[in-house]
């Protein structure tokens, strides 16, 4: 990390540090005071532009306002990567690919010069903070810090994997937390661009007709319908190197030389014609099955590669805990296999392992490692964003003439909502502070009965307007999780933030048809009461009514939109889809009789 001029001049006891991630995808800001996160939010949740990569002015403004601070009050502003190193990578790759890159080179230069390189000036001019207060971490240091410093472990091996940061695409190392300072994160080895597991997976994401950096989870969902019949072909694209890492055969890719296409014509020769984005996937057709088999095969190779890396990291460090960071750590199938096969007994994945979480990671890295502040235990939840205002919902819905209940008695509200769910109604559920990260973990969720495939089909058709092959996820009280799901030792921890895919017990697959994927698996959330007491109470009340305390829990957004933040966004979504009931805080809104399309 770049040194500031006078670290002694800062009073470590009241340090206020703002972390920022921006300019790639999922911009975010996070604020820590006295070593503790105070708030964090993704720009997309405020700007309402999905995966907003712009400099996160709205997020920064909200963080400062939330904490009652002026930019002047900040002791440091930390950007989550080193722009000049990133520029170096873009420049080097463009020159290596010349003359093939000559058309894209000016575009890369323009965007890099315009935004990425002059980050210090951007921060300084937007926030009015002196340049000496602006620090930079390395991209994978931010991922590692987000994964390790917020996890409930004192010593752990660390593995970070993503598409690319500056040059690194994967790092391995370990961390130690020190109560009297002395916290360390050591990442002695890395794999460098263009060799990248994230880019390999993204090339298949593009080949299968999905959006890169956004739809990788659709590839994972599609994999459940396929068989890994072309693993040998995928292995031609990636080979293990003598040092236990990996290298891509670049003849099959183009992402390193042009922004226009991820894979080359040789890739197409190997796997056949790509899927066009607007073509539906017909799994009963030969092409549909070929695409599903491709997804299953790249998923298998990704898992094998990560398990091999994690296993050798375990042997090398002798540690029992592993922290996973980077966007690839969103792959729940891979995480489950790492837990099962690498030798680590506990595996931690933060709720926001991707670049949004880097805002928090960068701030924590600066605090613990650059400034040497004492370690603090960080609350083990993802709820760092704006809180929902139930009164706001009551006001808007009343003005529109919708039936509104203001219910001050918590038990009554929970009971009513459980009745709704037991009667097959779909509930939009907004509670407290917004999650950081891509998963709805109980504060901005669409909830529904998990019984029967009809609910899955109804949600796909009337609520989420999305591809049918994508599974929904369940939420269950942690104490009851084992009854319905095959959770291995250490698995409950991964299920805390929906970070792993486990098997639904065979005897429950039919009864939990809405959340059981075609291959019998699901990405469950095992909920601790202390993390989200209201949702926990709702699960119990629902369990009392139906005998099974398992609800379908999907993110509260429509396809192509960010997860809702404020009550007004929840209300707007409620109006535009088949959600029957909307609950925000103590307010419960139902549709007008004329709007209810089905009973
Ligand atoms: Fe990243």
XYZ file of C-alpha atoms and ligand atoms in Angstrom:
600
model
C 0.000 0.000 0.000
C 1.168 3.463 -0.819
C 2.410 5.346 2.235
C 0.931 8.637 3.300
C 3.218 11.386 4.480
C 2.594 11.336 8.195
C 0.889 8.342 9.688
C 1.746 9.508 13.224
C -0.397 12.597 12.806
C -3.542 10.478 12.777
C -5.220 9.596 16.038
C -5.756 5.870 15.683
C -8.500 5.999 18.323
C -10.964 7.895 16.180
C -9.936 6.984 12.694
C -12.539 7.471 9.993
C -11.792 5.649 6.767
C -13.845 5.612 3.585
C -13.331 2.688 1.181
C -14.299 2.962 -2.470
C -14.565 0.460 -5.328
C -15.393 1.717 -8.825
C -14.829 1.695 -12.573
C -15.093 -2.029 -13.289
C -18.452 -3.277 -12.088
C -20.448 -2.974 -8.876
C -19.128 0.287 -7.460
C -19.571 0.745 -3.741
C -18.568 2.818 -0.736
C -17.978 1.720 2.858
C -17.182 3.674 5.998
C -15.369 2.406 9.057
C -14.917 4.359 12.270
C -12.643 3.181 15.080
C -12.034 0.003 13.138
C -15.719 -0.928 12.902
C -17.867 -0.811 9.774
C -20.582 1.786 10.162
C -22.237 1.520 6.776
C -21.694 0.356 3.204
C -23.792 0.398 0.053
C -23.504 -0.400 -3.639
C -23.981 2.468 -6.062
C -26.550 0.474 -8.092
C -28.931 0.323 -5.116
C -29.070 4.138 -5.038
C -28.640 5.042 -8.728
C -31.003 2.184 -9.746
C -28.656 1.205 -12.606
C -27.824 -2.507 -12.301
C -24.124 -3.222 -11.757
C -23.413 0.520 -11.848
C -19.650 0.919 -12.256
C -19.563 4.716 -12.057
C -17.588 6.559 -9.396
C -19.962 5.949 -6.438
C -20.901 9.507 -5.565
C -24.352 8.585 -4.271
C -22.952 5.787 -2.117
C -20.247 8.046 -0.691
C -22.735 10.814 -0.002
C -25.090 8.406 1.755
C -22.274 6.925 3.884
C -21.104 10.352 5.030
C -24.640 11.552 5.690
C -25.494 8.376 7.595
C -22.515 8.892 9.903
C -22.971 12.673 10.143
C -19.565 13.365 8.632
C -18.175 15.896 6.196
C -15.445 14.804 3.769
C -13.058 16.919 5.841
C -13.629 14.632 8.812
C -12.176 11.644 6.967
C -8.687 10.542 7.930
C -8.226 8.489 4.807
C -9.991 7.565 1.589
C -8.913 4.200 0.223
C -9.403 3.107 -3.361
C -9.656 -0.658 -3.836
C -6.982 -1.079 -6.488
C -3.879 0.531 -7.964
C -4.993 2.385 -11.102
C -1.518 2.752 -12.576
C -0.904 -0.990 -12.329
C -4.201 -1.632 -14.035
C -3.293 0.865 -16.728
C 0.039 -0.906 -17.106
C -1.799 -4.180 -17.717
C -4.189 -2.656 -20.270
C -1.326 -0.936 -22.076
C 0.899 -4.010 -22.091
C -1.847 -6.278 -23.386
C -2.839 -3.813 -26.080
C 0.764 -3.539 -27.267
C 1.282 -7.299 -27.196
C -1.807 -7.785 -29.313
C -0.921 -5.048 -31.790
C -1.910 -4.748 -34.626
C -4.979 -6.872 -33.725
C -5.792 -4.456 -30.942
C -5.366 -1.270 -32.882
C -9.109 -0.585 -33.053
C -9.812 -1.158 -29.372
C -6.613 0.448 -28.146
C -7.877 4.060 -28.348
C -11.056 3.038 -26.474
C -9.043 1.404 -23.711
C -6.804 4.437 -23.497
C -9.720 6.801 -23.364
C -11.577 4.983 -20.620
C -8.398 4.376 -18.659
C -7.157 7.898 -18.953
C -10.567 9.377 -18.371
C -11.540 7.399 -15.305
C -9.273 4.714 -14.086
C -5.859 6.297 -13.968
C -6.717 9.641 -12.479
C -8.625 8.246 -9.531
C -6.635 10.312 -7.049
C -7.701 13.498 -8.843
C -11.310 12.301 -9.083
C -11.500 11.557 -5.367
C -9.707 14.729 -4.445
C -11.902 16.949 -6.574
C -15.236 15.270 -5.751
C -14.646 15.044 -2.027
C -12.311 17.966 -1.521
C -9.900 15.828 0.493
C -6.174 16.502 0.187
C -4.283 14.108 -2.011
C -2.110 12.906 0.914
C -5.179 11.323 2.518
C -5.880 9.151 -0.520
C -4.516 5.616 -0.347
C -4.565 2.657 -2.690
C -4.659 -1.045 -1.914
C -4.071 -3.744 -4.469
C -7.241 -5.276 -5.882
C -6.639 -8.715 -4.401
C -5.517 -7.273 -1.070
C -8.988 -5.728 -0.918
C -10.619 -9.071 -1.755
C -8.447 -10.825 0.832
C -9.208 -8.229 3.518
C -12.960 -8.398 2.835
C -12.775 -12.186 3.146
C -10.453 -12.496 6.155
C -10.747 -9.395 8.360
C -14.534 -9.635 8.639
C -14.592 -13.409 9.271
C -14.761 -14.897 12.768
C -11.300 -16.478 12.633
C -7.888 -15.344 13.943
C -5.714 -17.280 11.524
C -6.676 -18.548 8.120
C -5.399 -19.432 4.708
C -6.678 -17.059 2.035
C -7.585 -17.780 -1.591
C -8.906 -15.004 -3.830
C -10.092 -15.563 -7.400
C -11.772 -13.274 -9.906
C -11.623 -12.197 -13.555
C -8.785 -9.744 -13.088
C -7.743 -6.831 -10.914
C -4.557 -5.037 -11.874
C -2.520 -8.051 -13.022
C -3.441 -10.705 -10.471
C -6.391 -12.995 -11.167
C -5.807 -15.355 -8.234
C -3.786 -15.037 -5.033
C -3.011 -17.465 -2.231
C -1.626 -16.779 1.211
C -2.664 -16.458 4.815
C -3.680 -13.936 7.433
C -3.307 -13.390 11.170
C -5.382 -11.007 13.246
C -3.664 -9.249 16.153
C -5.542 -7.597 19.020
C -2.603 -5.278 19.709
C -1.990 -4.466 16.078
C 0.236 -6.773 14.101
C -2.539 -7.983 11.835
C -1.061 -9.435 8.650
C -2.279 -10.521 5.269
C 0.414 -12.213 3.222
C -0.293 -13.152 -0.375
C 3.037 -14.481 -1.591
C 1.860 -16.149 -4.790
C -0.428 -15.070 -7.572
C -1.588 -16.065 -11.044
C -1.456 -13.193 -13.476
C -3.606 -12.023 -16.358
C -4.451 -13.321 -18.930
C -4.450 -16.629 -17.052
C -7.678 -16.364 -15.121
C -10.313 -18.773 -13.816
C -12.835 -15.938 -13.809
C -12.106 -15.176 -17.467
C -12.374 -18.880 -18.381
C -15.820 -19.027 -16.774
C -16.817 -15.694 -18.317
C -15.809 -16.908 -21.792
C -18.322 -19.751 -21.388
C -20.850 -17.289 -19.956
C -20.563 -15.255 -23.173
C -20.488 -18.381 -25.376
C -23.718 -19.575 -23.751
C -25.382 -16.250 -24.588
C -25.334 -14.671 -21.120
C -23.914 -11.356 -19.897
C -20.338 -11.420 -18.595
C -19.823 -10.230 -15.007
C -23.509 -10.590 -14.369
C -24.902 -13.919 -15.463
C -22.189 -16.339 -14.362
C -24.660 -17.850 -11.894
C -26.915 -18.763 -14.826
C -24.118 -20.955 -16.153
C -24.007 -22.669 -12.765
C -27.796 -23.143 -12.855
C -27.667 -24.512 -16.408
C -24.891 -26.920 -15.374
C -27.439 -28.792 -13.251
C -29.229 -29.865 -16.453
C -26.111 -31.097 -18.200
C -23.493 -33.797 -17.907
C -19.784 -33.016 -18.036
C -19.392 -34.729 -21.404
C -16.880 -32.227 -22.811
C -14.557 -31.963 -19.822
C -11.672 -33.198 -21.965
C -12.252 -30.386 -24.410
C -12.406 -27.794 -21.612
C -9.133 -29.204 -20.280
C -7.487 -28.288 -23.573
C -8.180 -24.669 -22.626
C -6.511 -24.831 -19.207
C -3.539 -26.872 -18.020
C -1.943 -27.284 -14.630
C 1.514 -25.733 -14.384
C 4.528 -27.238 -12.620
C 4.048 -24.946 -9.607
C 0.502 -26.250 -9.034
C -1.185 -23.220 -10.592
C -2.723 -23.117 -14.090
C -2.329 -21.508 -17.499
C -4.880 -20.903 -20.230
C -4.186 -21.791 -23.856
C -4.663 -18.294 -25.236
C -5.384 -19.529 -28.767
C -8.924 -20.270 -27.560
C -9.568 -16.777 -26.166
C -9.692 -13.167 -27.266
C -10.477 -11.296 -24.023
C -6.802 -10.437 -23.608
C -6.554 -8.712 -26.962
C -9.960 -7.192 -27.587
C -12.944 -6.072 -25.550
C -15.261 -7.315 -28.298
C -15.203 -11.058 -27.773
C -14.064 -13.376 -25.003
C -13.458 -16.523 -27.021
C -11.828 -17.189 -30.381
C -12.935 -18.984 -33.535
C -10.819 -21.935 -32.391
C -13.025 -22.119 -29.278
C -16.069 -22.260 -31.581
C -14.409 -24.985 -33.683
C -14.010 -27.003 -30.498
C -17.435 -26.521 -28.905
C -19.690 -25.695 -31.870
C -21.746 -22.601 -32.670
C -22.437 -20.306 -29.700
C -25.924 -19.631 -28.342
C -27.435 -16.319 -29.395
C -28.619 -14.262 -26.445
C -32.218 -13.981 -27.601
C -32.633 -17.705 -28.364
C -34.501 -19.606 -25.677
C -32.699 -22.647 -24.280
C -34.707 -25.701 -25.228
C -33.299 -28.471 -23.078
C -35.125 -31.111 -25.093
C -33.192 -30.138 -28.238
C -29.700 -31.342 -29.142
C -28.342 -27.797 -29.038
C -29.953 -27.073 -25.675
C -28.375 -30.216 -24.238
C -25.012 -29.291 -25.788
C -25.125 -25.926 -24.016
C -26.077 -27.544 -20.696
C -23.224 -30.056 -21.133
C -20.780 -27.200 -21.830
C -21.931 -25.469 -18.626
C -21.574 -28.705 -16.623
C -18.115 -29.300 -18.080
C -16.640 -25.851 -17.377
C -18.219 -25.977 -13.915
C -16.508 -29.317 -13.300
C -13.102 -28.024 -14.458
C -13.454 -24.859 -12.358
C -14.260 -26.947 -9.279
C -11.407 -29.396 -9.890
C -8.915 -26.548 -10.323
C -10.045 -24.733 -7.176
C -10.055 -27.926 -5.111
C -6.494 -28.707 -6.242
C -5.337 -25.186 -5.357
C -7.123 -25.223 -1.993
C -5.799 -28.670 -1.135
C -2.184 -27.657 -1.709
C -2.786 -24.426 0.243
C -4.068 -26.534 3.130
C -1.030 -28.819 3.001
C 1.306 -25.845 2.798
C -0.190 -23.781 5.639
C -1.419 -26.560 7.926
C -4.278 -24.223 8.888
C -7.826 -25.407 9.479
C -9.619 -22.256 8.286
C -9.853 -20.942 4.737
C -11.212 -17.543 3.633
C -12.372 -17.265 0.033
C -12.635 -13.919 -1.762
C -13.179 -12.573 -5.287
C -16.142 -12.983 -7.605
C -15.447 -16.680 -8.214
C -16.252 -17.262 -4.512
C -19.904 -16.702 -5.468
C -19.824 -20.147 -7.089
C -21.656 -22.187 -4.477
C -20.986 -25.584 -6.080
C -17.239 -24.929 -6.058
C -17.336 -23.699 -2.453
C -19.135 -26.854 -1.316
C -16.515 -29.034 -2.995
C -13.672 -27.000 -1.487
C -15.165 -27.602 1.965
C -15.631 -31.311 1.273
C -12.338 -32.091 -0.443
C -9.586 -29.593 0.393
C -8.892 -30.579 4.005
C -9.960 -27.260 5.538
C -12.517 -27.753 8.312
C -14.005 -24.270 8.128
C -14.483 -22.226 4.965
C -15.588 -18.591 5.141
C -17.053 -16.591 2.268
C -18.183 -13.003 2.948
C -21.649 -11.888 1.803
C -20.004 -9.644 -0.807
C -16.906 -11.487 -2.099
C -16.948 -9.553 -5.400
C -15.809 -6.033 -6.163
C -18.581 -4.305 -4.177
C -17.205 -5.898 -1.020
C -13.776 -4.521 -1.915
C -14.877 -1.074 -0.698
C -15.169 -2.532 2.793
C -12.078 -4.697 2.303
C -9.948 -1.736 1.234
C -11.029 0.314 4.270
C -10.327 -2.589 6.642
C -6.958 -3.247 5.017
C -5.951 0.386 5.495
C -7.084 0.384 9.112
C -5.574 -2.907 10.305
C -2.499 -3.161 8.139
C -1.472 0.287 6.934
C -2.333 2.145 10.140
C -1.749 -0.900 12.377
C -4.966 -0.422 14.364
C -5.953 -3.181 16.788
C -8.162 -5.915 15.446
C -11.888 -5.694 16.176
C -14.537 -8.383 15.809
C -16.859 -7.281 13.066
C -20.606 -7.981 13.304
C -21.208 -11.123 11.295
C -23.936 -9.903 8.943
C -24.379 -8.178 5.577
C -26.794 -5.418 6.654
C -24.809 -2.198 6.171
C -27.074 -0.184 3.845
C -29.998 2.248 4.219
C -32.927 1.203 6.431
C -36.401 0.865 4.996
C -39.088 3.262 6.200
C -42.426 1.520 6.724
C -44.195 4.864 7.208
C -43.075 5.901 3.730
C -44.729 2.781 2.296
C -47.928 3.461 4.269
C -48.068 7.006 2.900
C -47.492 6.121 -0.757
C -49.791 3.107 -0.781
C -52.617 5.028 0.948
C -52.359 7.825 -1.597
C -52.782 5.176 -4.298
C -55.819 3.713 -2.576
C -54.239 0.375 -1.668
C -55.346 -1.464 1.455
C -52.769 -0.605 4.160
C -52.359 -2.117 7.647
C -50.151 -0.404 10.192
C -49.487 -3.119 12.679
C -47.557 -2.113 15.792
C -47.886 -5.566 17.354
C -44.988 -7.550 15.930
C -46.522 -10.946 16.660
C -49.711 -10.026 14.823
C -47.794 -8.811 11.762
C -45.640 -11.940 11.696
C -48.716 -14.137 12.144
C -50.589 -12.385 9.336
C -47.611 -12.715 6.995
C -47.205 -16.403 7.859
C -50.918 -16.856 7.073
C -50.366 -15.156 3.704
C -47.458 -17.450 2.872
C -49.286 -20.572 4.034
C -52.199 -19.576 1.780
C -49.834 -19.490 -1.215
C -49.465 -15.726 -1.441
C -46.195 -14.177 -2.585
C -44.766 -11.660 -0.110
C -42.378 -8.777 -0.765
C -40.393 -8.513 2.475
C -38.425 -5.386 3.449
C -36.852 -5.241 6.882
C -34.207 -2.947 8.361
C -30.915 -2.229 6.599
C -30.164 -3.246 3.027
C -27.700 -6.076 2.334
C -24.220 -5.463 0.915
C -23.577 -7.978 -1.866
C -25.660 -9.738 -4.499
C -27.672 -12.017 -2.207
C -30.962 -11.198 -0.536
C -30.347 -12.562 2.950
C -33.653 -11.618 4.520
C -33.960 -7.834 4.407
C -34.964 -7.318 0.760
C -36.538 -10.620 -0.240
C -39.461 -12.042 -2.111
C -40.768 -14.874 0.041
C -43.113 -17.669 -0.916
C -44.056 -21.237 -0.090
C -41.271 -23.668 -1.020
C -43.702 -26.533 -1.531
C -44.420 -27.692 -5.056
C -43.036 -26.742 -8.435
C -46.144 -24.652 -9.217
C -44.829 -21.853 -7.021
C -41.460 -21.939 -8.816
C -43.175 -21.712 -12.189
C -45.507 -18.975 -10.989
C -42.614 -16.907 -9.657
C -40.656 -17.325 -12.876
C -43.683 -16.391 -14.945
C -45.449 -13.678 -12.922
C -42.855 -12.227 -10.596
C -39.272 -12.577 -11.776
C -39.956 -12.845 -15.522
C -36.900 -15.021 -16.009
C -35.487 -18.205 -17.525
C -37.135 -21.311 -16.213
C -33.991 -23.348 -15.666
C -32.828 -21.141 -12.857
C -33.522 -22.545 -9.399
C -34.805 -20.624 -6.403
C -33.167 -20.743 -2.993
C -34.665 -21.549 0.410
C -34.217 -20.018 3.855
C -34.559 -22.198 6.963
C -33.812 -21.716 10.683
C -30.314 -23.043 11.270
C -31.518 -25.511 13.904
C -33.936 -27.130 11.431
C -31.654 -27.076 8.374
C -30.279 -30.566 8.875
C -33.738 -32.104 8.765
C -34.302 -31.023 5.154
C -30.828 -30.635 3.677
C -27.626 -32.697 3.647
C -25.302 -30.251 5.348
C -21.752 -31.530 5.821
C -19.565 -30.610 8.797
C -18.744 -26.916 8.424
C -21.522 -26.458 5.884
C -23.797 -24.368 8.102
C -21.186 -21.617 8.090
C -21.196 -21.497 4.279
C -24.987 -21.518 4.314
C -25.053 -18.425 6.571
C -24.646 -16.171 3.531
C -25.932 -18.639 0.886
C -22.394 -19.385 -0.241
C -22.713 -23.095 -0.996
C -24.928 -25.528 -2.825
C -25.951 -28.630 -0.875
C -28.309 -31.520 -1.511
C -31.947 -31.498 -0.480
C -32.644 -34.733 1.408
C -34.251 -37.119 -1.118
C -37.355 -37.595 1.020
C -37.996 -33.832 0.985
C -37.345 -33.065 -2.686
C -40.946 -33.415 -3.825
C -42.339 -31.517 -0.825
C -39.798 -28.734 -1.406
C -40.198 -28.738 -5.185
C -40.044 -24.945 -5.573
C -36.465 -24.784 -4.283
C -35.053 -28.144 -5.386
C -32.938 -27.908 -8.509
C -33.181 -30.596 -11.169
C -30.049 -32.272 -9.771
C -31.494 -32.413 -6.238
C -29.419 -29.530 -4.893
C -30.166 -26.067 -3.557
C -28.308 -22.955 -2.392
C -29.824 -22.599 1.027
C -29.581 -19.934 3.679
C -29.381 -21.372 7.200
C -30.589 -18.506 9.342
C -29.346 -17.671 12.828
C -31.939 -15.912 14.962
C -29.538 -13.107 15.915
C -28.771 -12.246 12.277
C -32.352 -11.518 11.263
C -34.812 -11.958 14.161
C -37.947 -10.950 12.260
C -37.380 -13.354 9.382
C -36.509 -16.036 11.910
C -39.803 -15.416 13.715
C -41.644 -15.544 10.385
C -40.055 -18.908 9.531
C -41.137 -20.287 12.883
C -44.672 -18.966 12.499
C -44.839 -20.406 8.986
C -43.510 -23.727 10.303
C -46.244 -23.796 12.977
C -48.869 -23.416 10.277
C -47.467 -25.801 7.658
C -45.194 -28.162 9.584
C -42.158 -27.200 7.465
C -40.276 -23.971 8.374
C -38.717 -23.578 4.926
C -39.510 -20.613 2.679
C -38.482 -19.795 -0.839
C -36.312 -16.657 -0.648
C -35.390 -14.780 -3.794
C -33.965 -11.301 -4.185
C -36.517 -8.478 -4.242
C -36.048 -7.182 -7.763
C -37.315 -7.770 -11.264
C -35.042 -9.179 -13.936
C -32.520 -6.535 -15.078
C -33.097 -4.256 -12.077
C -31.025 -3.852 -8.907
C -32.401 -5.177 -5.614
C -34.873 -2.684 -4.123
C -33.609 -0.292 -1.477
C -36.280 2.191 -0.358
C -39.957 1.503 0.332
C -40.939 3.318 -2.858
C -38.864 0.906 -4.963
C -40.389 -2.080 -3.199
C -43.817 -0.593 -3.817
C -43.133 0.045 -7.495
C -41.918 -3.547 -7.935
C -44.974 -4.856 -6.046
C -47.218 -3.005 -8.507
C -45.431 -4.328 -11.581
C -45.462 -8.046 -10.838
C -47.406 -10.814 -9.177
C -46.377 -10.074 -5.565
C -49.573 -10.282 -3.491
C -48.500 -8.677 -0.215
C -45.801 -6.128 0.611
C -44.389 -5.789 4.111
C -41.977 -3.000 5.052
C -41.267 -2.483 8.736
C -44.676 -2.487 10.436
C -46.622 -1.709 7.257
C -48.487 -4.368 5.308
C -49.972 -3.553 1.910
C -52.153 -5.797 -0.222
C -53.330 -5.386 -3.788
C -56.693 -3.835 -4.601
C -59.276 -6.524 -5.354
C -59.311 -5.445 -9.011
C -55.548 -6.046 -9.267
C -55.552 -9.567 -7.867
C -55.234 -11.762 -10.912
C -55.434 -15.103 -9.165
C -56.851 -16.452 -5.937
Fe -12.243 -8.406 -8.316
